[in-house]
Coordinates of C-alpha atoms in Angstrom, one line a residue:
Chain A
M1 CA -3.3 26.6 -6.2
S2 CA -2.6 27.1 -2.5
E3 CA 0.8 28.4 -1.4
N4 CA 1.6 25.1 0.2
L5 CA 0.9 23.1 -2.9
I6 CA 3.2 25.4 -5.0
R7 CA 5.8 24.8 -2.4
L8 CA 5.3 21.0 -2.5
C9 CA 5.5 21.0 -6.3
L10 CA 8.8 23.0 -6.3
L11 CA 10.2 20.6 -3.6
F12 CA 9.2 17.4 -5.5
G13 CA 10.4 18.9 -8.8
Q14 CA 13.8 19.5 -7.3
L15 CA 14.0 16.1 -5.5
S16 CA 13.0 14.2 -8.7
L17 CA 16.5 14.4 -10.3
L18 CA 18.2 13.7 -6.9
A19 CA 16.2 10.5 -6.2
F20 CA 19.0 8.0 -7.1
G21 CA 18.0 4.6 -5.8
G22 CA 14.3 5.4 -5.7
A23 CA 11.9 7.1 -3.4
N24 CA 13.3 6.1 0.0
T25 CA 16.6 8.0 -0.5
I26 CA 14.8 11.3 -0.7
L27 CA 12.7 10.7 2.5
P28 CA 15.2 12.5 4.8
D29 CA 15.0 15.7 2.7
M30 CA 11.3 15.4 2.3
Q31 CA 10.8 15.2 6.0
R32 CA 13.3 18.0 6.6
Q33 CA 11.5 20.4 4.3
I34 CA 7.9 19.4 4.9
V35 CA 8.1 18.9 8.7
D36 CA 11.0 20.9 10.0
V37 CA 11.2 23.9 7.5
H38 CA 7.6 24.5 6.4
H39 CA 5.7 22.8 9.2
M40 CA 3.0 21.4 6.9
M41 CA 2.6 18.4 9.2
D42 CA 4.3 16.8 12.3
A43 CA 6.9 14.0 12.1
H44 CA 4.3 11.5 13.5
T45 CA 1.8 12.2 10.6
F46 CA 4.7 12.1 8.1
A47 CA 5.6 8.6 9.4
A48 CA 1.9 7.5 9.4
L49 CA 1.5 8.6 5.7
F50 CA 4.7 6.8 4.8
A51 CA 3.3 3.6 6.4
L52 CA -0.1 4.1 4.6
A53 CA 1.7 4.4 1.3
Q54 CA 3.7 1.2 2.0
A55 CA 0.5 -0.7 2.6
A56 CA -1.1 0.6 -0.6
P57 CA -0.5 -0.9 -4.0
G58 CA 1.8 0.9 -6.5
P59 CA 5.3 2.4 -6.5
N60 CA 7.2 3.4 -3.3
L61 CA 6.8 7.0 -4.5
M62 CA 3.1 6.9 -3.7
V63 CA 4.0 8.5 -0.3
V64 CA 4.5 11.7 -2.4
S65 CA 0.9 11.5 -3.6
L66 CA -0.4 10.9 -0.1
I67 CA 1.5 13.9 1.3
G68 CA 0.0 16.0 -1.5
W69 CA -3.4 14.8 -0.6
N70 CA -2.9 15.6 3.1
V71 CA -1.7 19.1 2.3
A72 CA -4.0 20.1 -0.6
G73 CA -6.6 17.4 -1.4
L74 CA -7.1 15.8 -4.7
S75 CA -5.2 18.4 -6.8
G76 CA -2.4 18.0 -4.3
A77 CA -2.2 14.2 -4.8
V78 CA -2.1 14.6 -8.6
F79 CA 0.2 17.5 -8.9
S80 CA 2.7 16.1 -6.4
I81 CA 3.1 12.8 -8.3
L82 CA 3.4 14.7 -11.6
C83 CA 6.1 17.0 -10.1
I84 CA 8.1 14.1 -8.6
A85 CA 7.9 12.1 -11.8
G86 CA 8.3 14.8 -14.5
P87 CA 12.0 15.7 -14.5
S88 CA 13.2 12.1 -14.0
S89 CA 10.8 10.8 -16.6
V90 CA 12.1 13.3 -19.2
L91 CA 15.6 12.3 -18.4
T92 CA 14.8 8.6 -18.7
F93 CA 13.0 9.2 -22.0
L94 CA 16.1 10.9 -23.4
V95 CA 18.7 8.5 -22.1
A96 CA 16.7 5.4 -23.1
R97 CA 17.4 6.2 -26.7
V98 CA 21.1 6.3 -26.4
W99 CA 21.6 3.8 -23.6
Q100 CA 22.9 1.0 -25.7
R101 CA 26.0 3.1 -26.5
F102 CA 26.9 3.6 -22.8
R103 CA 25.7 0.4 -21.2
D104 CA 29.2 -1.2 -21.2
A105 CA 31.3 2.0 -20.9
P106 CA 33.8 1.9 -18.0
W107 CA 32.7 5.3 -16.6
R108 CA 29.1 4.0 -16.2
K109 CA 30.3 1.2 -13.9
A110 CA 32.4 3.8 -12.0
V111 CA 29.4 6.1 -11.5
Q112 CA 27.2 3.2 -10.5
N113 CA 29.8 1.9 -8.0
G114 CA 30.3 5.4 -6.6
L115 CA 26.6 6.1 -6.1
L116 CA 26.2 2.9 -4.0
P117 CA 27.6 4.2 -0.7
V118 CA 25.6 7.5 -1.1
T119 CA 22.4 5.6 -1.7
G120 CA 23.1 3.3 1.2
G121 CA 23.9 6.2 3.5
L122 CA 20.7 8.0 2.5
L123 CA 18.6 4.8 3.1
I124 CA 20.1 4.4 6.5
S125 CA 19.2 8.1 7.2
S126 CA 15.7 7.4 6.1
A127 CA 15.4 4.4 8.4
A128 CA 16.9 6.3 11.4
L129 CA 14.5 9.2 10.9
L130 CA 11.5 7.0 10.4
I131 CA 12.3 4.8 13.4
R132 CA 12.7 7.9 15.6
S133 CA 9.2 9.0 14.8
T134 CA 7.6 5.5 14.9
T135 CA 9.2 4.2 18.1
L136 CA 6.6 5.8 20.5
D137 CA 7.5 3.2 23.2
W138 CA 9.7 0.1 23.7
S139 CA 7.1 -2.4 22.4
L140 CA 6.9 -0.6 19.0
G141 CA 10.7 -0.5 18.9
L142 CA 10.7 -4.3 19.5
L143 CA 8.1 -4.7 16.7
T144 CA 10.4 -2.8 14.2
A145 CA 13.4 -4.9 15.3
A146 CA 11.4 -8.2 15.0
A147 CA 10.0 -7.2 11.6
T148 CA 13.5 -6.2 10.3
V149 CA 14.9 -9.6 11.3
L150 CA 11.9 -11.4 9.7
L151 CA 12.4 -9.4 6.4
L152 CA 16.2 -10.0 6.3
T153 CA 16.2 -13.7 7.2
T154 CA 13.0 -15.0 5.4
K155 CA 11.3 -14.6 2.1
V156 CA 8.1 -13.5 3.7
H157 CA 5.8 -11.3 1.5
P158 CA 5.6 -7.7 2.8
M159 CA 1.8 -7.7 3.1
P160 CA 1.3 -10.2 6.0
V161 CA 4.0 -8.3 7.9
L162 CA 2.2 -5.0 7.5
V163 CA -1.2 -6.5 8.3
G164 CA 0.1 -8.4 11.3
A165 CA 1.8 -5.3 12.7
A166 CA -1.4 -3.2 12.3
A167 CA -3.4 -6.0 14.0
L168 CA -0.9 -6.2 16.9
G169 CA -1.3 -2.4 17.3
A170 CA -5.1 -2.5 17.0
V171 CA -5.6 -5.1 19.7
G172 CA -3.2 -3.3 22.0
V173 CA -0.3 -5.8 22.1
V174 CA 2.1 -3.0 21.0
G175 CA 1.9 0.8 21.3
Chain B
M1 CA 7.6 -15.7 -31.4
V2 CA 7.5 -11.9 -31.1
P3 CA 4.0 -10.6 -31.2
S4 CA 3.2 -7.2 -32.8
P5 CA 4.4 -4.3 -30.7
P6 CA 1.8 -3.0 -28.3
G7 CA -0.2 0.2 -29.1
V8 CA -0.8 3.1 -26.9
A9 CA -4.0 1.7 -25.4
A10 CA -2.4 -1.7 -24.8
L11 CA 0.5 0.0 -23.0
F12 CA -1.9 1.9 -20.8
I13 CA -3.9 -1.3 -19.9
G14 CA -0.8 -3.4 -19.4
F15 CA 0.8 -0.9 -17.0
F16 CA -2.6 -0.3 -15.3
T17 CA -2.7 -4.0 -14.3
I18 CA 0.9 -3.7 -13.0
G19 CA 0.1 -0.7 -10.8
A20 CA -3.2 -2.2 -9.6
R21 CA -1.6 -5.5 -8.5
G22 CA 1.6 -4.1 -7.0
F23 CA 1.0 -4.7 -3.3
G24 CA 4.3 -4.8 -1.5
G25 CA 6.5 -4.0 -4.4
V26 CA 5.7 -3.5 -8.1
L27 CA 8.8 -4.9 -9.7
P28 CA 7.9 -8.6 -9.5
W29 CA 4.6 -7.8 -11.1
A30 CA 6.2 -5.7 -13.8
H31 CA 8.4 -8.6 -14.7
R32 CA 5.5 -11.1 -14.8
A33 CA 3.3 -8.8 -16.9
I34 CA 5.9 -7.6 -19.4
V35 CA 8.0 -10.7 -19.9
E36 CA 5.8 -13.7 -19.1
E37 CA 2.2 -12.6 -19.8
R38 CA 2.4 -10.1 -22.6
K39 CA 5.8 -11.0 -24.0
W40 CA 6.6 -7.4 -24.9
L41 CA 10.3 -7.9 -23.8
T42 CA 12.5 -10.9 -23.3
A43 CA 13.9 -11.4 -19.8
T44 CA 17.3 -10.1 -21.0
E45 CA 15.7 -7.0 -22.5
F46 CA 13.7 -6.4 -19.4
G47 CA 16.9 -6.7 -17.3
E48 CA 18.6 -4.1 -19.5
V49 CA 15.7 -1.7 -19.2
L50 CA 15.7 -2.2 -15.4
G51 CA 19.4 -1.6 -15.2
L52 CA 19.0 1.7 -16.9
C53 CA 16.0 2.7 -14.7
Q54 CA 17.9 1.8 -11.5
F55 CA 20.9 3.8 -12.7
L56 CA 18.9 7.0 -13.4
P57 CA 17.2 9.1 -10.6
G58 CA 13.5 8.7 -10.0
G59 CA 11.2 5.9 -9.0
N60 CA 12.5 2.7 -10.7
I61 CA 9.2 1.4 -11.9
M62 CA 8.0 4.8 -13.1
N63 CA 11.2 5.0 -15.2
V64 CA 10.4 1.4 -16.5
S65 CA 7.0 2.6 -17.7
I66 CA 8.6 5.6 -19.5
A67 CA 11.3 3.5 -21.1
V68 CA 9.0 0.7 -22.2
G69 CA 6.3 3.0 -23.4
A70 CA 8.9 5.1 -25.4
R71 CA 10.5 2.0 -26.9
F72 CA 7.3 0.9 -28.6
R73 CA 5.3 4.1 -29.2
G74 CA 7.6 7.1 -28.5
A75 CA 6.4 10.0 -26.3
P76 CA 2.7 9.1 -26.5
G77 CA 3.5 5.5 -25.4
A78 CA 5.6 6.8 -22.5
V79 CA 2.8 9.0 -21.3
A80 CA 0.2 6.2 -21.7
A81 CA 2.3 3.7 -19.8
F82 CA 3.1 6.1 -17.0
L83 CA -0.6 7.2 -16.6
G84 CA -1.7 3.6 -16.7
L85 CA 0.8 2.7 -14.0
M86 CA -0.2 5.5 -11.7
A87 CA -4.0 5.5 -12.2
A88 CA -5.0 2.8 -9.7
P89 CA -2.4 3.6 -7.0
V90 CA -3.3 7.3 -7.0
A91 CA -7.0 6.4 -6.7
V92 CA -6.3 4.0 -3.9
V93 CA -4.0 6.4 -2.0
V94 CA -6.6 9.2 -2.3
A95 CA -9.3 6.9 -0.9
L96 CA -7.0 5.7 1.9
G97 CA -6.0 9.3 2.7
A98 CA -9.7 10.3 3.0
V99 CA -10.3 7.3 5.3
Y100 CA -7.2 8.2 7.3
D101 CA -8.4 11.9 7.7
Q102 CA -11.7 10.7 9.0
Y103 CA -10.6 8.0 11.5
A104 CA -7.1 9.1 12.4
E105 CA -8.3 10.2 15.9
H106 CA -10.1 6.9 16.6
P107 CA -8.1 5.1 19.3
V108 CA -8.1 1.6 17.6
V109 CA -7.2 3.2 14.2
R110 CA -4.4 5.2 15.9
R111 CA -3.0 2.1 17.6
A112 CA -3.2 0.1 14.3
F113 CA -1.3 2.9 12.6
A114 CA 1.4 2.9 15.3
G115 CA 1.9 -0.8 14.6
L116 CA 1.8 -0.3 10.8
A117 CA 4.3 2.6 11.0
A118 CA 6.7 0.5 13.1
A119 CA 6.6 -2.2 10.4
A120 CA 7.1 0.4 7.6
S121 CA 10.2 1.6 9.4
A122 CA 11.4 -2.0 9.4
F123 CA 11.0 -2.2 5.6
V124 CA 13.3 0.8 5.1
L125 CA 15.8 -0.5 7.6
A126 CA 15.9 -3.9 6.0
A127 CA 16.3 -2.4 2.5
S128 CA 19.1 -0.2 3.7
L129 CA 20.9 -3.1 5.3
K130 CA 20.5 -5.2 2.1
I131 CA 22.0 -2.3 0.1
A132 CA 24.9 -1.9 2.5
A133 CA 25.7 -5.6 2.8
P134 CA 27.9 -5.9 -0.3
L135 CA 30.0 -3.0 1.1
R136 CA 31.3 -5.3 3.8
G137 CA 35.1 -5.3 3.9
R138 CA 35.3 -2.2 1.6
W139 CA 36.5 0.3 4.2
L140 CA 36.5 3.4 1.9
A141 CA 32.9 2.6 0.7
I142 CA 31.8 2.1 4.3
A143 CA 33.4 5.4 5.3
L144 CA 31.5 7.2 2.5
T145 CA 28.3 5.6 3.6
A146 CA 28.9 6.8 7.1
V147 CA 29.7 10.4 5.9
T148 CA 26.4 10.4 3.9
F149 CA 24.5 9.2 7.0
V150 CA 26.0 11.8 9.3
A151 CA 25.5 14.6 6.8
T152 CA 21.9 13.9 6.0
A153 CA 20.6 12.4 9.3
V154 CA 22.6 14.3 11.9
F155 CA 23.5 17.6 10.3
R156 CA 20.4 17.6 8.0
V157 CA 22.4 18.9 5.0
P158 CA 19.9 19.7 2.2
L159 CA 19.9 17.0 -0.5
Q160 CA 20.4 19.6 -3.2
L161 CA 23.8 20.2 -1.7
A162 CA 24.6 16.8 -0.2
M163 CA 23.8 14.6 -3.3
P164 CA 26.0 16.3 -5.9
V165 CA 29.0 16.8 -3.5
L166 CA 28.8 13.3 -2.0
A167 CA 28.1 11.6 -5.3
V168 CA 31.1 13.2 -7.0
L169 CA 33.4 12.6 -4.0
S170 CA 32.3 9.0 -3.8
I171 CA 32.7 8.3 -7.5
L172 CA 36.1 9.9 -7.6
V173 CA 37.4 8.3 -4.4
L174 CA 36.3 4.8 -5.2
W175 CA 37.4 5.0 -8.8
R176 CA 40.9 6.3 -7.8
F177 CA 41.6 4.2 -4.7
E178 CA 39.6 1.0 -5.0
T179 CA 40.6 -1.7 -7.4

């Protein structure tokens, strides 16, 4: 195992139990560690890999696998996903057995309610950091704004939006 | 009405089809496969499992595979469902990664990626606005959202520190001061 892969596994293993609200809430910290602290890739590549993972089938967390692949090849892709999934899966396995008892407990509602602003703030951080690395010029910023409005106001399927945006880029309308 | 509970192999195959079809979000496919097609769970049971999986840390759909697998076949079931879910997406991502490595420098590919990445940013922005929308009018919750944003995006506080501190702060403040 390369030094970078061990570092990735430790990072993902730690982030696993912090990923309240799914993969996108840990993006800011992933970017901070992978891009800013350990310089495994630049912010632009990080954003491109995130975009690629969005366009692929499967859970949002696939970006972790793609980062692993980029840093350390096939073993990187496999170990990264096992490290991000391991700790949270063990927790889910254990809690699933006793969940019925706590489902309607008042403290559970308080915890869930209290986590919401933190999850929301982390997601806004993710969006801000991603937009900073994907807005290479004003036309791409406009594309992000237009796609956001489209996603918020219509029930459009994500796939045509991604394909359309890639096509606009390829033919040179944006970027 | 209730068919016999799925075995380890059936769990692997069922979740494999969910992972392989999950373009643009896996959750709707998971509901369709588990509730409508295979009838492993009722809609209510699925909702309860999903509630737990959204409450716990980790990828929501990964947690669903663990919880559903464990419910029917214990630890082997959980492992089978998880591996089934991840098999196709990991293979696709590795193939895409290989193609990306090869053609990343090609001008047309690079421009297509710039467009794709701009749209991917829009997905996260739209998701964050949807999450934040119910907080409208709740000034304490909005302030806590803002503090989280400033801490993680502006000051880049490590999540290992920010998450426990902000989570405890937010839970206590909202529990004490919000009715």
